[in-house]
Short mmCIF file of C-alpha atoms and ligand atoms in Angstrom, two decimals:
data_model
loop_
_atom_site.label_atom_id
_atom_site.label_comp_id
_atom_site.label_asym_id
_atom_site.label_seq_id
_atom_site.Cartn_x
_atom_site.Cartn_y
_atom_site.Cartn_z
CA UNK A 254 13.88 -25.08 -28.14
CA UNK A 255 13.91 -22.11 -30.50
CA UNK A 256 17.25 -20.52 -31.39
CA UNK A 257 18.38 -17.95 -28.86
CA UNK A 258 17.26 -14.52 -30.07
CA UNK A 259 19.55 -11.51 -30.08
CA UNK A 260 19.16 -9.79 -26.74
CA UNK A 261 19.99 -6.09 -26.43
CA UNK A 262 20.77 -5.97 -22.73
CA UNK A 263 19.50 -2.78 -21.15
CA UNK A 264 17.63 -2.17 -24.44
CA UNK A 265 20.94 -0.85 -25.76
CA UNK A 266 20.40 0.41 -29.32
CA UNK A 267 16.69 -0.51 -29.37
CA UNK A 268 14.16 1.99 -30.76
CA UNK A 269 10.87 1.86 -28.82
CA UNK A 270 8.90 4.66 -30.46
CA UNK A 271 8.87 7.64 -32.79
CA UNK A 272 8.91 11.08 -31.20
CA UNK A 273 9.10 14.71 -32.26
CA UNK A 274 10.07 16.02 -28.82
CA UNK A 275 13.83 15.75 -28.55
CA UNK A 276 16.79 14.78 -30.70
CA UNK A 277 20.02 13.62 -29.06
CA UNK A 278 22.93 13.30 -31.49
CA UNK A 279 25.33 11.21 -29.46
CA UNK A 280 28.05 11.07 -32.13
CA UNK A 281 28.33 14.84 -32.55
CA UNK A 282 27.34 16.02 -29.08
CA UNK A 283 24.21 17.91 -30.14
CA UNK A 284 20.81 18.25 -28.53
CA UNK A 285 17.57 19.84 -29.73
CA UNK A 286 14.21 20.28 -27.96
CA UNK A 287 11.47 20.41 -30.63
CA UNK A 288 14.14 21.41 -33.13
CA UNK A 289 15.67 24.23 -31.07
CA UNK A 290 19.36 23.90 -30.17
CA UNK A 291 19.94 23.48 -26.45
CA UNK A 292 22.59 26.23 -26.53
CA UNK A 293 20.00 28.77 -27.74
CA UNK A 294 17.41 27.71 -25.21
CA UNK A 295 19.97 27.74 -22.39
CA UNK A 296 21.19 31.25 -23.16
CA UNK A 297 18.01 32.91 -24.40
CA UNK A 298 14.90 31.19 -23.11
CA UNK A 299 13.51 30.40 -19.65
CA UNK A 300 12.10 27.28 -18.05
CA UNK A 301 8.43 28.21 -18.37
CA UNK A 302 8.89 28.83 -22.09
CA UNK A 303 10.86 25.60 -22.54
CA UNK A 304 8.23 23.60 -20.65
CA UNK A 305 5.55 25.12 -22.88
CA UNK A 306 7.60 24.29 -25.97
CA UNK A 307 8.06 20.67 -24.92
CA UNK A 308 4.44 20.09 -23.98
CA UNK A 309 2.66 22.00 -26.77
CA UNK A 310 5.30 21.48 -29.46
CA UNK A 311 5.79 25.20 -30.25
CA UNK A 312 7.09 28.34 -28.61
CA UNK A 313 4.29 30.33 -26.95
CA UNK A 314 3.06 33.70 -28.11
CA UNK A 315 3.19 36.43 -25.43
CA UNK A 316 -0.46 35.82 -24.57
CA UNK A 317 0.00 32.02 -24.36
CA UNK A 318 3.09 32.47 -22.24
CA UNK A 319 1.33 34.81 -19.80
CA UNK A 320 -1.60 32.42 -19.38
CA UNK A 321 0.76 29.46 -18.84
CA UNK A 322 2.82 31.37 -16.29
CA UNK A 323 -0.33 32.50 -14.49
CA UNK A 324 -1.62 28.91 -14.23
CA UNK A 325 1.72 27.80 -12.78
CA UNK A 326 1.70 30.61 -10.21
CA UNK A 327 -1.84 29.82 -9.12
CA UNK A 328 -0.95 26.20 -8.40
CA UNK A 329 2.41 26.56 -6.68
CA UNK A 330 1.26 25.96 -3.09
CA UNK A 331 0.85 22.51 -1.58
CA UNK A 332 -2.19 21.10 0.23
CA UNK A 333 -1.87 20.90 4.01
CA UNK A 334 -1.75 17.07 4.14
CA UNK A 335 1.24 17.07 1.77
CA UNK A 336 3.01 19.73 3.83
CA UNK A 337 2.40 17.61 6.94
CA UNK A 338 3.71 14.48 5.23
CA UNK A 339 6.86 16.29 4.12
CA UNK A 340 7.35 17.54 7.67
CA UNK A 341 7.15 13.96 8.96
CA UNK A 342 9.37 12.42 6.31
CA UNK A 343 11.99 15.09 5.62
CA UNK A 344 14.16 14.71 8.75
CA UNK A 345 14.92 11.04 8.09
CA UNK A 346 14.05 10.16 4.47
CA UNK A 347 16.09 11.03 1.41
CA UNK A 348 14.51 14.00 -0.43
CA UNK A 349 13.87 11.75 -3.43
CA UNK A 350 11.78 9.45 -1.24
CA UNK A 351 9.88 12.46 0.07
CA UNK A 352 9.37 13.66 -3.48
CA UNK A 353 8.08 10.28 -4.64
CA UNK A 354 5.58 10.08 -1.77
CA UNK A 355 4.38 13.68 -1.98
CA UNK A 356 3.93 13.41 -5.76
CA UNK A 357 1.92 10.25 -5.34
CA UNK A 358 -0.32 12.06 -2.83
CA UNK A 359 -1.21 14.71 -5.41
CA UNK A 360 -3.65 12.26 -7.03
CA UNK A 361 -5.92 12.71 -3.97
CA UNK A 362 -6.71 16.25 -5.02
CA UNK A 363 -7.61 15.41 -8.62
CA UNK A 364 -11.31 14.63 -8.96
CA UNK A 365 -10.73 12.86 -12.26
CA UNK A 366 -7.22 11.37 -12.10
CA UNK A 367 -7.83 8.76 -14.82
CA UNK A 368 -8.98 11.32 -17.39
CA UNK A 369 -6.69 11.05 -20.45
CA UNK A 370 -8.13 13.69 -22.75
CA UNK A 371 -5.28 15.80 -24.06
CA UNK A 372 -6.38 19.11 -22.51
CA UNK A 373 -7.03 17.42 -19.17
CA UNK A 374 -3.66 15.67 -19.28
CA UNK A 375 -1.90 18.98 -19.96
CA UNK A 376 -3.81 20.54 -17.07
CA UNK A 377 -2.49 17.82 -14.75
CA UNK A 378 1.04 18.36 -16.11
CA UNK A 379 0.78 22.09 -15.30
CA UNK A 380 -0.24 21.20 -11.74
CA UNK A 381 2.73 18.86 -11.41
CA UNK A 382 5.11 21.42 -12.94
CA UNK A 383 3.91 24.02 -10.44
CA UNK A 384 4.03 21.83 -7.36
CA UNK A 385 7.15 19.66 -7.80
CA UNK A 386 9.60 22.56 -7.26
CA UNK A 387 7.65 23.48 -4.13
CA UNK A 388 7.87 19.90 -2.85
CA UNK A 389 11.64 20.03 -3.37
CA UNK A 390 11.99 23.43 -1.67
CA UNK A 391 9.79 22.55 1.30
CA UNK A 392 11.68 19.28 1.73
CA UNK A 393 14.92 21.25 1.79
CA UNK A 394 13.51 23.54 4.49
CA UNK A 395 12.00 20.86 6.70
CA UNK A 396 14.96 18.49 6.58
CA UNK A 397 17.05 21.32 8.01
CA UNK A 398 14.41 22.19 10.65
CA UNK A 399 13.58 25.48 8.97
CA UNK A 400 10.12 26.97 8.60
CA UNK A 401 8.08 27.12 5.41
CA UNK A 402 8.52 30.19 3.23
CA UNK A 403 5.48 30.98 1.07
CA UNK A 404 6.11 31.71 -2.62
CA UNK A 405 6.56 35.28 -3.85
CA UNK A 406 4.23 35.97 -6.77
CA UNK A 407 6.68 38.49 -8.28
CA UNK A 408 9.12 35.66 -9.05
CA UNK A 409 9.13 33.09 -11.84
CA UNK A 410 8.83 29.38 -11.12
CA UNK A 411 12.52 28.56 -10.71
CA UNK A 412 13.53 31.74 -8.87
CA UNK A 413 10.60 31.09 -6.56
CA UNK A 414 11.96 27.62 -5.94
CA UNK A 415 15.25 29.14 -4.83
CA UNK A 416 13.46 31.73 -2.71
CA UNK A 417 11.28 29.15 -0.97
CA UNK A 418 14.37 27.04 -0.35
CA UNK A 419 16.74 29.71 0.91
CA UNK A 420 14.48 32.54 2.10
CA UNK A 421 16.53 34.96 0.03
CA UNK A 422 15.39 36.54 -3.24
CA UNK A 423 17.93 35.47 -5.86
CA UNK A 424 19.78 38.14 -7.84
CA UNK A 425 19.68 38.08 -11.64
CA UNK A 426 22.70 35.81 -12.01
CA UNK A 427 21.46 33.33 -9.40
CA UNK A 428 18.02 33.32 -11.05
CA UNK A 429 19.71 32.61 -14.39
CA UNK A 430 21.72 29.71 -12.95
CA UNK A 431 18.78 27.89 -11.39
CA UNK A 432 16.66 28.47 -14.48
CA UNK A 433 19.49 27.17 -16.65
CA UNK A 434 19.60 23.93 -14.68
CA UNK A 435 15.85 23.50 -15.07
CA UNK A 436 16.14 24.08 -18.83
CA UNK A 437 19.04 21.66 -19.27
CA UNK A 438 17.33 18.90 -17.29
CA UNK A 439 13.88 19.37 -18.80
CA UNK A 440 14.09 16.65 -21.44
CA UNK A 441 16.40 14.03 -22.88
CA UNK A 442 14.43 11.60 -25.11
CA UNK A 443 13.63 8.07 -23.96
CA UNK A 444 16.17 7.70 -21.17
CA UNK A 445 15.56 5.26 -18.30
CA UNK A 446 13.13 7.42 -16.32
CA UNK A 447 11.17 8.62 -19.36
CA UNK A 448 10.92 5.04 -20.55
CA UNK A 449 9.65 3.93 -17.15
CA UNK A 450 7.11 6.78 -17.18
CA UNK A 451 5.92 5.58 -20.58
CA UNK A 452 5.74 1.95 -19.49
CA UNK A 453 3.38 2.96 -16.69
CA UNK A 454 1.47 5.36 -18.94
CA UNK A 455 1.13 2.64 -21.58
CA UNK A 456 -0.96 0.55 -19.15
CA UNK A 457 -3.36 3.54 -19.11
CA UNK A 458 -2.64 4.14 -15.44
CA UNK A 459 -2.91 7.78 -14.33
CA UNK A 460 -0.28 10.48 -14.73
CA UNK A 461 0.52 10.55 -10.99
CA UNK A 462 1.40 6.85 -11.11
CA UNK A 463 3.55 7.41 -14.19
CA UNK A 464 5.34 10.38 -12.59
CA UNK A 465 5.95 8.46 -9.37
CA UNK A 466 7.46 5.66 -11.46
CA UNK A 467 9.74 8.18 -13.12
CA UNK A 468 10.89 9.59 -9.80
CA UNK A 469 11.79 6.12 -8.56
CA UNK A 470 13.79 5.46 -11.72
CA UNK A 471 15.55 8.81 -11.67
CA UNK A 472 16.81 8.25 -8.14
CA UNK A 473 19.46 5.69 -9.10
CA UNK A 474 23.11 6.82 -9.32
CA UNK A 475 23.44 5.43 -12.87
CA UNK A 476 20.77 7.96 -13.91
CA UNK A 477 19.65 11.16 -12.12
CA UNK A 478 21.34 10.34 -8.83
CA UNK A 479 24.74 10.74 -10.54
CA UNK A 480 24.82 14.50 -9.80
CA UNK A 481 24.66 13.93 -6.05
CA UNK A 482 27.15 11.06 -6.28
CA UNK A 483 29.59 13.12 -8.40
CA UNK A 484 29.65 15.99 -5.90
CA UNK A 485 30.14 13.54 -3.05
CA UNK A 486 33.13 12.13 -4.95
CA UNK A 487 34.62 15.62 -5.45
CA UNK A 488 34.20 16.28 -1.75
CA UNK A 489 35.88 12.94 -0.98
CA UNK A 490 38.79 13.96 -3.24
CA UNK A 491 38.96 17.10 -1.13
CA UNK A 492 41.98 18.85 -2.62
CA UNK A 493 42.84 19.32 -6.34
CA UNK A 494 46.26 17.69 -5.84
CA UNK A 495 44.52 14.52 -4.68
CA UNK A 496 42.43 14.20 -7.86
CA UNK A 497 44.65 12.00 -10.05
CA UNK A 498 45.50 9.56 -7.25
CA UNK A 499 41.82 9.21 -6.27
CA UNK A 500 40.61 8.63 -9.83
CA UNK A 501 43.46 6.23 -10.73
CA UNK A 502 42.76 4.13 -7.63
CA UNK A 503 39.02 4.16 -8.28
CA UNK A 504 39.54 2.99 -11.88
CA UNK A 505 42.00 0.31 -10.77
CA UNK A 506 39.36 -0.88 -8.32
CA UNK A 507 36.92 -1.06 -11.28
CA UNK A 508 34.77 1.67 -9.77
CA UNK A 509 32.65 3.98 -11.93
CA UNK A 510 33.46 7.65 -11.88
CA UNK A 511 30.11 9.33 -11.44
CA UNK A 512 29.26 12.05 -13.94
CA UNK A 513 31.18 10.33 -16.77
CA UNK A 514 29.91 8.16 -19.60
CA UNK A 515 26.57 8.02 -21.30
CA UNK A 516 24.56 5.45 -23.22
CA UNK A 517 24.01 7.82 -26.14
CA UNK A 518 26.73 10.48 -26.01
CA UNK A 519 30.07 9.09 -27.07
CA UNK A 520 31.53 12.62 -27.09
CA UNK A 521 31.28 15.57 -24.72
CA UNK A 522 27.68 16.05 -23.48
CA UNK A 523 26.65 19.50 -24.83
CA UNK A 524 24.76 20.21 -21.57
CA UNK A 525 27.95 19.61 -19.57
CA UNK A 526 29.76 22.18 -21.76
CA UNK A 527 27.05 24.75 -21.02
CA UNK A 528 27.12 24.10 -17.27
CA UNK A 529 30.92 24.35 -17.30
CA UNK A 530 30.74 27.71 -19.10
CA UNK A 531 28.33 29.18 -16.53
CA UNK A 532 30.33 27.65 -13.69
CA UNK A 533 33.46 29.39 -14.91
CA UNK A 534 31.51 32.65 -15.21
CA UNK A 535 30.29 32.23 -11.63
CA UNK A 536 33.83 32.47 -10.34
CA UNK A 537 33.93 36.14 -11.31
CA UNK A 538 30.28 36.93 -10.58
CA UNK A 539 29.80 35.00 -7.31
CA UNK A 540 33.35 34.07 -6.14
CA UNK A 541 33.45 31.17 -3.70
CA UNK A 542 36.46 29.26 -2.38
CA UNK A 543 34.42 26.05 -2.22
CA UNK A 544 33.29 26.29 -5.84
CA UNK A 545 36.77 27.26 -7.05
CA UNK A 546 38.20 24.15 -5.41
CA UNK A 547 35.43 21.94 -6.79
CA UNK A 548 35.98 23.29 -10.29
CA UNK A 549 39.74 22.66 -10.07
CA UNK A 550 39.06 19.07 -8.98
CA UNK A 551 36.46 18.66 -11.71
CA UNK A 552 38.76 19.95 -14.45
CA UNK A 553 41.67 17.75 -13.36
CA UNK A 554 39.35 14.73 -13.16
CA UNK A 555 38.00 15.58 -16.58
CA UNK A 556 41.48 15.80 -18.11
CA UNK A 557 42.55 12.46 -16.67
CA UNK A 558 39.34 10.67 -17.64
CA UNK A 559 39.35 12.07 -21.15
CA UNK A 560 43.04 11.10 -21.63
CA UNK A 561 42.36 7.60 -20.38
CA UNK A 562 38.86 6.81 -21.60
CA UNK A 563 37.65 9.67 -23.82
CA UNK A 564 38.66 8.57 -27.27
CA UNK A 565 39.32 4.93 -26.42
CA UNK A 566 35.93 4.18 -24.84
CA UNK A 567 33.83 7.25 -25.59
CA UNK A 568 33.57 8.18 -21.92
CA UNK A 569 33.26 11.94 -21.46
CA UNK A 570 31.77 14.17 -18.80
CA UNK A 571 27.98 14.24 -18.73
CA UNK A 572 25.76 17.01 -17.31
CA UNK A 573 25.77 15.47 -13.85
CA UNK A 574 29.50 16.02 -13.48
CA UNK A 575 29.39 19.82 -13.41
CA UNK A 576 25.86 20.13 -12.00
CA UNK A 577 26.93 19.69 -8.37
CA UNK A 578 29.51 22.50 -8.33
CA UNK A 579 27.01 24.79 -10.05
CA UNK A 580 24.35 24.03 -7.46
CA UNK A 581 26.94 24.83 -4.79
CA UNK A 582 27.23 28.35 -6.27
CA UNK A 583 23.62 28.65 -5.16
CA UNK A 584 24.29 27.00 -1.79
CA UNK A 585 22.06 24.00 -2.55
CA UNK A 586 22.86 20.80 -0.66
CA UNK A 587 23.63 17.67 -2.67
CA UNK A 588 20.57 15.66 -1.56
CA UNK A 589 18.34 18.18 -3.37
CA UNK A 590 20.07 17.90 -6.74
CA UNK A 591 18.00 14.98 -8.00
CA UNK A 592 14.69 16.41 -6.71
CA UNK A 593 15.46 19.53 -8.81
CA UNK A 594 16.08 17.19 -11.74
CA UNK A 595 12.61 15.68 -11.14
CA UNK A 596 10.94 19.08 -11.03
CA UNK A 597 12.44 20.07 -14.37
CA UNK A 598 12.17 16.66 -16.08
CA UNK A 599 8.44 16.77 -15.40
CA UNK A 600 8.23 18.91 -18.54
CA UNK A 601 9.78 16.14 -20.65
CA UNK A 602 7.90 13.32 -18.95
CA UNK A 603 4.65 15.22 -19.46
CA UNK A 604 5.39 15.92 -23.13
CA UNK A 605 6.13 12.22 -23.71
CA UNK A 606 2.94 11.11 -21.98
CA UNK A 607 0.85 13.46 -24.12
CA UNK A 608 2.58 12.20 -27.26
CA UNK A 609 2.42 8.52 -26.32
CA UNK A 610 -1.27 8.57 -25.45
CA UNK A 611 -2.13 9.82 -28.92
CA UNK A 612 -1.11 6.37 -30.18
CA UNK A 613 -0.92 4.21 -27.08
CA UNK A 614 0.42 0.68 -27.19
CA UNK A 615 1.11 -1.38 -24.06
CA UNK A 616 4.84 -1.97 -23.53
CA UNK A 617 5.39 -5.67 -23.16
CA UNK A 618 8.84 -6.91 -24.26
CA UNK A 619 9.96 -10.52 -24.21
CA UNK A 620 12.64 -12.36 -22.31
CA UNK A 621 14.48 -15.51 -23.31
CA UNK A 622 13.71 -18.20 -20.73
CA UNK A 623 16.76 -20.23 -19.60
CA UNK A 624 15.25 -22.19 -16.67
CA UNK A 625 13.97 -25.78 -16.54
CA UNK A 626 10.60 -26.94 -17.81
CA UNK A 627 8.49 -29.90 -16.57
CA UNK A 628 9.76 -30.19 -12.96
CA UNK A 629 7.82 -32.72 -10.86
CA UNK A 630 6.01 -31.03 -7.97
CA UNK A 631 6.95 -32.53 -4.56
CA UNK A 632 4.72 -31.72 -1.55
CA UNK A 633 6.48 -29.68 1.15
CA UNK A 634 6.66 -32.49 3.71
CA UNK A 635 8.45 -34.73 1.21
CA UNK A 636 11.15 -32.22 0.10
N1 COA B 757 33.59 5.35 -15.05
C1 COA B 757 34.41 4.35 -15.39
N2 COA B 757 34.14 3.47 -16.39
C2 COA B 757 32.99 3.61 -17.04
C3 COA B 757 32.10 4.64 -16.74
C4 COA B 757 32.44 5.53 -15.71
N3 COA B 757 31.62 6.53 -15.36
N4 COA B 757 31.03 4.55 -17.56
C5 COA B 757 31.24 3.50 -18.34
N5 COA B 757 32.42 2.91 -18.03
C6 COA B 757 33.03 1.75 -18.68
C7 COA B 757 32.42 0.48 -18.14
O1 COA B 757 33.11 -0.01 -17.02
C8 COA B 757 32.54 -0.43 -19.31
O2 COA B 757 33.86 -0.89 -19.41
P1 COA B 757 34.19 -2.35 -19.98
O3 COA B 757 33.74 -2.33 -21.39
O4 COA B 757 35.65 -2.48 -19.81
O5 COA B 757 33.39 -3.31 -19.14
C9 COA B 757 32.29 0.48 -20.52
O6 COA B 757 32.65 1.78 -20.06
C10 COA B 757 30.85 0.52 -20.98
O7 COA B 757 30.01 0.76 -19.85
P2 COA B 757 28.50 0.29 -19.78
O8 COA B 757 28.02 0.38 -18.39
O9 COA B 757 28.31 -1.03 -20.46
O10 COA B 757 27.84 1.37 -20.70
P3 COA B 757 26.40 1.94 -20.55
O11 COA B 757 26.05 2.57 -21.83
O12 COA B 757 25.46 0.91 -20.04
O13 COA B 757 26.65 3.02 -19.41
C11 COA B 757 26.21 4.70 -17.87
C12 COA B 757 26.07 4.25 -19.32
C13 COA B 757 25.71 6.12 -17.79
C14 COA B 757 25.36 3.79 -16.98
C15 COA B 757 27.68 4.64 -17.42
O14 COA B 757 28.49 5.43 -18.25
C16 COA B 757 27.87 5.02 -15.97
O15 COA B 757 27.70 4.18 -15.07
N6 COA B 757 28.24 6.31 -15.70
C17 COA B 757 28.33 6.81 -14.33
C18 COA B 757 26.97 7.25 -13.85
C19 COA B 757 26.50 8.52 -14.49
O16 COA B 757 27.23 9.48 -14.59
N7 COA B 757 25.22 8.49 -14.92
C20 COA B 757 24.59 9.66 -15.50
C21 COA B 757 24.37 9.52 -16.95
S1 COA B 757 23.72 11.05 -17.60
#
């Protein structure tokens, strides 16, 4: 038998492609979308502009922006069959399962779902970008036995999401917070879900199949599901004074502390720093006892984890750690955190699909076989 090859479990450290979409500098805690620093985009841009930037590779002119925004607004509503399906599923299924199913259904309304021409692919991405926030909002309504709220055409995509979810027009600060979360989650190079999207896309399946694959991958608590899991942990800790005991016991029990650690970042995730900054600002702008307590727990957990594992193992807070408390400023329930992540990551997934299809190559890695060879087949009645 051939010598055992080097196996990079979990593709750790393996490059699978070239890309000009996103640069993650894990040693220095830096992130750029198409060359623009995440801090600038977070403070100065908005989600529509960032989605345009990721997909087209440049910032839009005013005219391009207006046309893009108009297309999104025109497509925001969902077909009746999808609304009905969400109504059936939402009371008992996790919102990510609803999201996966509803997204898959969108292919029914595309007369040419297998079309892979660049302009047609971008058109499909715009449809998905417009409808995924609505799927998340409607799911949030129906799972709580509330009625559908139609979008308000005076609002942007992310503020509309919040409006359709809560029935209340967000103020400027609330609009900024939800938009910020969409910007920060929009893209992050070839992480697990983006890779899975590309694996499906590389077979030349359609974009709805690729997106559904991505949603399934994002659900797991080691990836997108960490935001929901981290908030649940903070709620289980309950009181700030309980934080150290809870974390110490969890670590002794070899449990993972959700919202910490990252395959690429070995320092503080720059997105987590941004979320923390806005979270602290929220305490003066939208004071809330719940959020104040969550932030105290989060900061004590952060201090302990960084003292114990920061420099020694490179385990620092990631974006998912502070995301939950920030969503609570907006009154969003934890089960909707990952669906919001999906709706924003669609921009990155879409950008990667467009890029990958310009030079498509089927993903087909190898595995090192360790089982037997040449077994004698015995008929079932003789076993
Ligand atoms: N809490 C406690 N220990 C952690 C940890 C965490 N959140 N993340 C990693 N570790 C420890 C592991 O136990 C392991 O320790 P060991 O070397 O003693 O066995 C070491 O750090 C390396 O972990 P490993 O799982 O091999 O690294 P990875 O690169 O595969 O892990 C994650 C990356 C994200 C899967 C991991 O950090 C994790 O599970 N984090 C929690 C989930 C999360 O927040 N995910 C969102 C990422 S944006």
